[in-house]
Short mmCIF file of C-alpha atoms and ligand atoms in Angstrom, two decimals:
data_model
loop_
_atom_site.label_atom_id
_atom_site.label_comp_id
_atom_site.label_asym_id
_atom_site.label_seq_id
_atom_site.Cartn_x
_atom_site.Cartn_y
_atom_site.Cartn_z
CA MET A 1 107.26 5.26 -56.75
CA ARG A 2 105.01 2.83 -58.60
CA ILE A 3 101.88 4.25 -60.21
CA PRO A 4 98.73 2.15 -59.64
CA PHE A 5 97.58 0.36 -62.78
CA ILE A 6 94.08 -1.03 -63.27
CA ALA A 7 93.42 -2.98 -66.47
CA GLY A 8 90.21 -4.55 -67.67
CA ASN A 9 90.32 -7.89 -69.45
CA TRP A 10 87.14 -8.19 -71.46
CA LYS A 11 87.97 -11.73 -72.60
CA MET A 12 85.60 -12.83 -75.41
CA PHE A 13 82.70 -10.51 -74.62
CA LYS A 14 80.80 -7.61 -76.24
CA THR A 15 79.43 -6.77 -79.67
CA GLY A 16 80.61 -3.71 -81.60
CA ARG A 17 77.55 -1.76 -80.48
CA GLU A 18 78.21 -2.67 -76.84
CA VAL A 19 81.82 -1.52 -77.21
CA VAL A 20 80.66 1.92 -78.40
CA THR A 21 78.14 2.20 -75.55
CA PHE A 22 80.77 1.19 -72.98
CA ALA A 23 83.28 3.72 -74.33
CA GLU A 24 80.73 6.55 -74.31
CA ASP A 25 79.61 5.74 -70.75
CA PHE A 26 83.13 5.20 -69.48
CA LYS A 27 84.48 8.44 -70.95
CA LYS A 28 81.73 10.35 -69.14
CA LEU A 29 82.60 8.69 -65.81
CA TYR A 30 86.35 8.65 -66.22
CA GLN A 31 87.94 11.29 -64.07
CA ASP A 32 91.42 12.44 -64.76
CA THR A 33 93.00 10.23 -62.12
CA ASP A 34 96.58 9.29 -61.39
CA VAL A 35 95.62 5.65 -61.79
CA ARG A 36 96.85 4.22 -65.08
CA THR A 37 93.90 2.63 -66.85
CA ALA A 38 93.64 0.24 -69.78
CA VAL A 39 90.98 -1.85 -71.45
CA CYS A 40 92.20 -5.14 -72.99
CA ALA A 41 89.67 -6.06 -75.65
CA PRO A 42 89.29 -8.67 -78.42
CA TYR A 43 91.47 -7.88 -81.46
CA VAL A 44 88.55 -6.83 -83.65
CA TYR A 45 87.71 -3.92 -81.36
CA LEU A 46 91.22 -2.54 -80.74
CA GLY A 47 91.21 -0.04 -83.62
CA LEU A 48 87.71 1.10 -82.70
CA LEU A 49 88.69 1.59 -79.05
CA LYS A 50 91.87 3.48 -79.99
CA ASN A 51 89.61 5.93 -81.85
CA LEU A 52 86.94 6.08 -79.16
CA PHE A 53 89.53 6.74 -76.41
CA SER A 54 91.71 9.13 -78.42
CA GLY A 55 92.25 12.39 -76.55
CA THR A 56 91.78 10.62 -73.17
CA LYS A 57 94.31 8.94 -70.89
CA ILE A 58 92.54 5.58 -71.25
CA LYS A 59 94.89 3.03 -72.83
CA VAL A 60 94.07 0.05 -75.00
CA GLY A 61 95.46 -3.47 -74.69
CA ALA A 62 95.30 -6.80 -76.50
CA GLN A 63 94.78 -10.15 -74.78
CA ASN A 64 97.38 -12.12 -76.75
CA ALA A 65 99.79 -11.80 -79.68
CA PHE A 66 101.98 -14.08 -81.76
CA TYR A 67 105.75 -13.74 -81.61
CA GLU A 68 106.54 -13.99 -85.34
CA ASP A 69 106.15 -10.68 -87.20
CA GLU A 70 104.53 -12.22 -90.29
CA GLY A 71 104.18 -15.48 -92.15
CA ALA A 72 101.88 -18.40 -92.87
CA PHE A 73 100.25 -18.52 -89.44
CA THR A 74 96.54 -18.61 -90.22
CA GLY A 75 94.43 -16.93 -87.60
CA GLU A 76 97.29 -15.33 -85.66
CA VAL A 77 97.90 -11.63 -85.01
CA SER A 78 101.49 -10.44 -84.61
CA VAL A 79 102.98 -8.05 -82.09
CA LYS A 80 104.10 -6.01 -85.10
CA MET A 81 100.46 -5.57 -86.20
CA LEU A 82 99.47 -4.45 -82.70
CA GLU A 83 102.37 -1.98 -82.67
CA ASP A 84 101.18 -0.62 -86.00
CA LEU A 85 97.74 -0.06 -84.48
CA GLY A 86 99.23 1.84 -81.54
CA VAL A 87 98.15 -0.67 -78.90
CA ASP A 88 99.67 0.16 -75.49
CA TYR A 89 99.52 -3.14 -73.56
CA CYS A 90 99.30 -6.85 -74.27
CA ILE A 91 98.33 -9.60 -71.84
CA ILE A 92 100.37 -12.78 -72.23
CA GLY A 93 100.25 -16.17 -70.57
CA HIS A 94 96.72 -15.76 -69.24
CA SER A 95 95.63 -18.99 -67.52
CA GLU A 96 92.78 -19.41 -70.02
CA ARG A 97 95.32 -19.43 -72.85
CA ARG A 98 97.52 -21.87 -70.96
CA GLN A 99 94.53 -24.09 -70.17
CA TYR A 100 92.53 -24.05 -73.44
CA PHE A 101 95.07 -23.16 -76.13
CA GLY A 102 98.14 -25.11 -75.05
CA GLU A 103 100.22 -22.06 -74.28
CA THR A 104 103.43 -23.25 -72.64
CA ASP A 105 106.01 -21.33 -70.62
CA GLU A 106 108.30 -21.51 -73.66
CA ILE A 107 105.70 -19.83 -75.89
CA VAL A 108 105.04 -17.21 -73.20
CA ASN A 109 108.79 -16.49 -73.10
CA LYS A 110 108.93 -16.00 -76.90
CA LYS A 111 105.95 -13.65 -76.83
CA LEU A 112 107.42 -11.70 -73.94
CA LYS A 113 110.75 -11.29 -75.75
CA ARG A 114 109.05 -10.06 -78.92
CA LEU A 115 106.88 -7.58 -77.00
CA LEU A 116 109.89 -6.21 -75.14
CA ALA A 117 111.63 -5.53 -78.44
CA GLY A 118 108.99 -2.85 -79.14
CA PRO A 119 106.91 -0.23 -77.34
CA ILE A 120 103.98 -2.37 -76.10
CA THR A 121 104.03 -3.07 -72.34
CA PRO A 122 103.47 -6.76 -71.59
CA ILE A 123 101.17 -7.87 -68.78
CA LEU A 124 102.55 -11.28 -67.84
CA CYS A 125 100.05 -13.53 -66.04
CA VAL A 126 101.12 -16.16 -63.54
CA GLY A 127 99.15 -18.17 -60.99
CA GLU A 128 98.41 -21.59 -59.61
CA ASN A 129 95.27 -23.71 -60.00
CA LEU A 130 93.11 -25.08 -57.18
CA GLN A 131 94.82 -28.46 -57.05
CA GLN A 132 98.22 -26.83 -56.78
CA ARG A 133 96.99 -24.50 -54.01
CA GLU A 134 95.48 -27.44 -52.12
CA LYS A 135 98.82 -29.23 -52.30
CA GLU A 136 100.48 -25.98 -51.15
CA GLU A 137 102.55 -25.88 -54.34
CA GLN A 138 101.55 -22.33 -55.31
CA TYR A 139 104.93 -20.73 -54.64
CA LEU A 140 106.82 -23.41 -56.56
CA VAL A 141 104.40 -23.11 -59.50
CA VAL A 142 104.60 -19.33 -59.69
CA ARG A 143 108.37 -19.31 -59.25
CA ASP A 144 108.75 -21.77 -62.15
CA GLN A 145 106.38 -19.75 -64.36
CA LEU A 146 108.39 -16.62 -63.64
CA ILE A 147 111.80 -18.20 -64.20
CA TRP A 148 110.68 -19.66 -67.54
CA ALA A 149 108.93 -16.53 -68.74
CA LEU A 150 111.84 -14.27 -67.81
CA SER A 151 114.58 -16.45 -69.26
CA GLY A 152 116.88 -14.31 -71.44
CA ILE A 153 115.20 -11.04 -70.41
CA THR A 154 117.58 -8.24 -69.36
CA PRO A 155 117.14 -6.16 -66.17
CA GLN A 156 116.19 -3.07 -68.23
CA GLN A 157 113.51 -5.08 -70.01
CA ALA A 158 112.26 -6.74 -66.81
CA ALA A 159 111.65 -3.35 -65.19
CA LYS A 160 109.07 -2.59 -67.92
CA ILE A 161 106.96 -5.72 -67.41
CA VAL A 162 103.68 -5.71 -65.52
CA ILE A 163 103.20 -9.00 -63.68
CA ALA A 164 99.65 -10.10 -62.88
CA TYR A 165 99.14 -12.71 -60.18
CA GLU A 166 95.92 -14.52 -61.01
CA PRO A 167 95.14 -17.62 -58.96
CA VAL A 168 93.10 -19.77 -61.37
CA TRP A 169 90.70 -20.82 -58.60
CA ALA A 170 89.69 -17.17 -58.10
CA ILE A 171 89.01 -16.35 -61.76
CA GLY A 172 85.36 -15.92 -62.63
CA THR A 173 84.36 -17.93 -59.57
CA GLY A 174 83.44 -15.10 -57.24
CA LYS A 175 86.07 -16.56 -54.87
CA THR A 176 88.62 -13.84 -54.32
CA ALA A 177 91.91 -14.63 -52.70
CA THR A 178 91.94 -12.79 -49.38
CA PRO A 179 93.90 -9.55 -49.58
CA GLN A 180 96.56 -11.22 -47.42
CA GLN A 181 96.80 -14.30 -49.68
CA ALA A 182 97.14 -11.99 -52.68
CA GLU A 183 99.72 -9.84 -50.90
CA ASP A 184 101.77 -12.87 -49.82
CA MET A 185 102.10 -14.03 -53.42
CA CYS A 186 102.75 -10.54 -54.80
CA GLU A 187 105.50 -10.09 -52.20
CA PHE A 188 106.92 -13.49 -53.21
CA ILE A 189 106.89 -12.37 -56.87
CA ARG A 190 108.69 -9.13 -56.01
CA ASN A 191 111.30 -11.08 -54.04
CA ALA A 192 111.74 -13.47 -56.97
CA VAL A 193 112.28 -10.50 -59.32
CA GLU A 194 114.81 -9.11 -56.82
CA ALA A 195 116.68 -12.43 -56.73
CA LEU A 196 116.86 -12.41 -60.54
CA TYR A 197 117.47 -8.72 -61.24
CA GLY A 198 118.26 -6.85 -58.03
CA GLU A 199 116.42 -4.42 -55.77
CA GLU A 200 116.13 -1.51 -58.19
CA VAL A 201 114.25 -3.57 -60.78
CA ALA A 202 112.10 -5.24 -58.11
CA ASP A 203 111.09 -1.80 -56.79
CA GLN A 204 110.03 -0.68 -60.26
CA VAL A 205 108.05 -3.74 -61.38
CA VAL A 206 104.30 -3.22 -61.24
CA ILE A 207 102.44 -6.23 -59.81
CA GLN A 208 98.69 -6.65 -60.21
CA TYR A 209 96.26 -9.04 -58.59
CA GLY A 210 93.48 -10.59 -60.68
CA GLY A 211 90.58 -12.88 -59.77
CA SER A 212 87.05 -11.73 -58.93
CA VAL A 213 88.08 -8.12 -58.26
CA LYS A 214 84.90 -6.09 -57.72
CA PRO A 215 84.07 -2.58 -56.46
CA ALA A 216 83.40 -4.10 -53.01
CA ASN A 217 86.85 -5.65 -52.56
CA ALA A 218 89.10 -3.35 -54.62
CA THR A 219 90.09 -1.04 -51.75
CA ASP A 220 91.29 -3.83 -49.45
CA ILE A 221 93.29 -5.42 -52.26
CA MET A 222 94.83 -2.14 -53.44
CA ASP A 223 95.81 -1.23 -49.85
CA MET A 224 98.39 -4.01 -49.80
CA PRO A 225 101.99 -2.80 -50.09
CA ASN A 226 103.11 -5.16 -52.87
CA ILE A 227 99.90 -4.95 -54.93
CA ASP A 228 100.10 -2.07 -57.40
CA GLY A 229 96.98 -2.73 -59.39
CA ALA A 230 94.35 -5.14 -60.61
CA LEU A 231 93.55 -7.12 -63.72
CA VAL A 232 89.77 -7.12 -63.77
CA GLY A 233 87.65 -9.56 -65.76
CA GLY A 234 83.88 -9.59 -65.30
CA ALA A 235 83.60 -6.27 -63.46
CA SER A 236 85.42 -4.41 -66.27
CA LEU A 237 82.55 -5.10 -68.67
CA ASN A 238 80.39 -2.59 -66.87
CA ALA A 239 81.54 1.05 -67.12
CA SER A 240 80.37 2.13 -63.66
CA ASP A 241 81.71 -0.96 -61.86
CA PHE A 242 85.05 -0.57 -63.62
CA MET A 243 85.16 3.13 -62.73
CA GLU A 244 84.39 2.33 -59.07
CA ILE A 245 87.37 -0.04 -59.02
CA ILE A 246 89.62 2.63 -60.54
CA ASP A 247 88.40 5.03 -57.86
CA PHE A 248 89.28 2.45 -55.18
O1 13P B 1 90.98 -13.50 -65.48
C1 13P B 1 90.79 -12.42 -64.96
C2 13P B 1 91.40 -11.20 -65.49
O2 13P B 1 92.38 -11.49 -66.43
C3 13P B 1 89.90 -12.29 -63.77
O3 13P B 1 88.60 -12.47 -64.17
P1 13P B 1 87.37 -12.16 -63.14
O4 13P B 1 87.64 -10.76 -62.60
O5 13P B 1 86.15 -12.25 -63.96
O6 13P B 1 87.48 -13.19 -62.06
#
């Protein structure tokens, strides 16, 4: 039985004051639900959010991490540092990192391996862009991203990974994939995991959809059998919108 998992990805938004306001509002709204919930915030706010959410079931995630534990890597933050802070989740391979920061499948694989060596749960993002969808290459693209990212990962490790399907053309555009389009890809992802690791692992892996998820479309998306959760960008910045999605 897979537990639904809704995570917010704040991207590069909010000031410290806005973070405190969000946390205060969200804690008031947050009902003790069975839905796993996390907020993935910029690094500088992770410690603050750990404190603000302590004593609640709300988890905290990072949006990236570097695979080396320490060294002369100016500007980077290691998985080890996030572990030390008690961070629960870490997004890796987000399309914005692939697009703007040259993150390759090989780098994503190294980050995934380092995360899986410790307690932080990785949220691995995959998804095709508009051009690839128009050429009907989306399944090939996602299959390749998965095979690369999961190279050298054991079945026990794979079962722990959260996979987020985020079609790039639906991110921040207001264009959501239809629930059926999202389901078709999430089913494809689960079948790909089964081909690599067997049925037991495929049954355990939590698969999220991400791309313009809003209170108005969350129920239809979450109703799909292979979609176990959502990775929410814009709508997670507002405490009541985010709560409405969690209450799908
Ligand atoms: O990229 C996303 C989450 O990681 C989706 O962002 P939006 O929900 O703003 O489209």
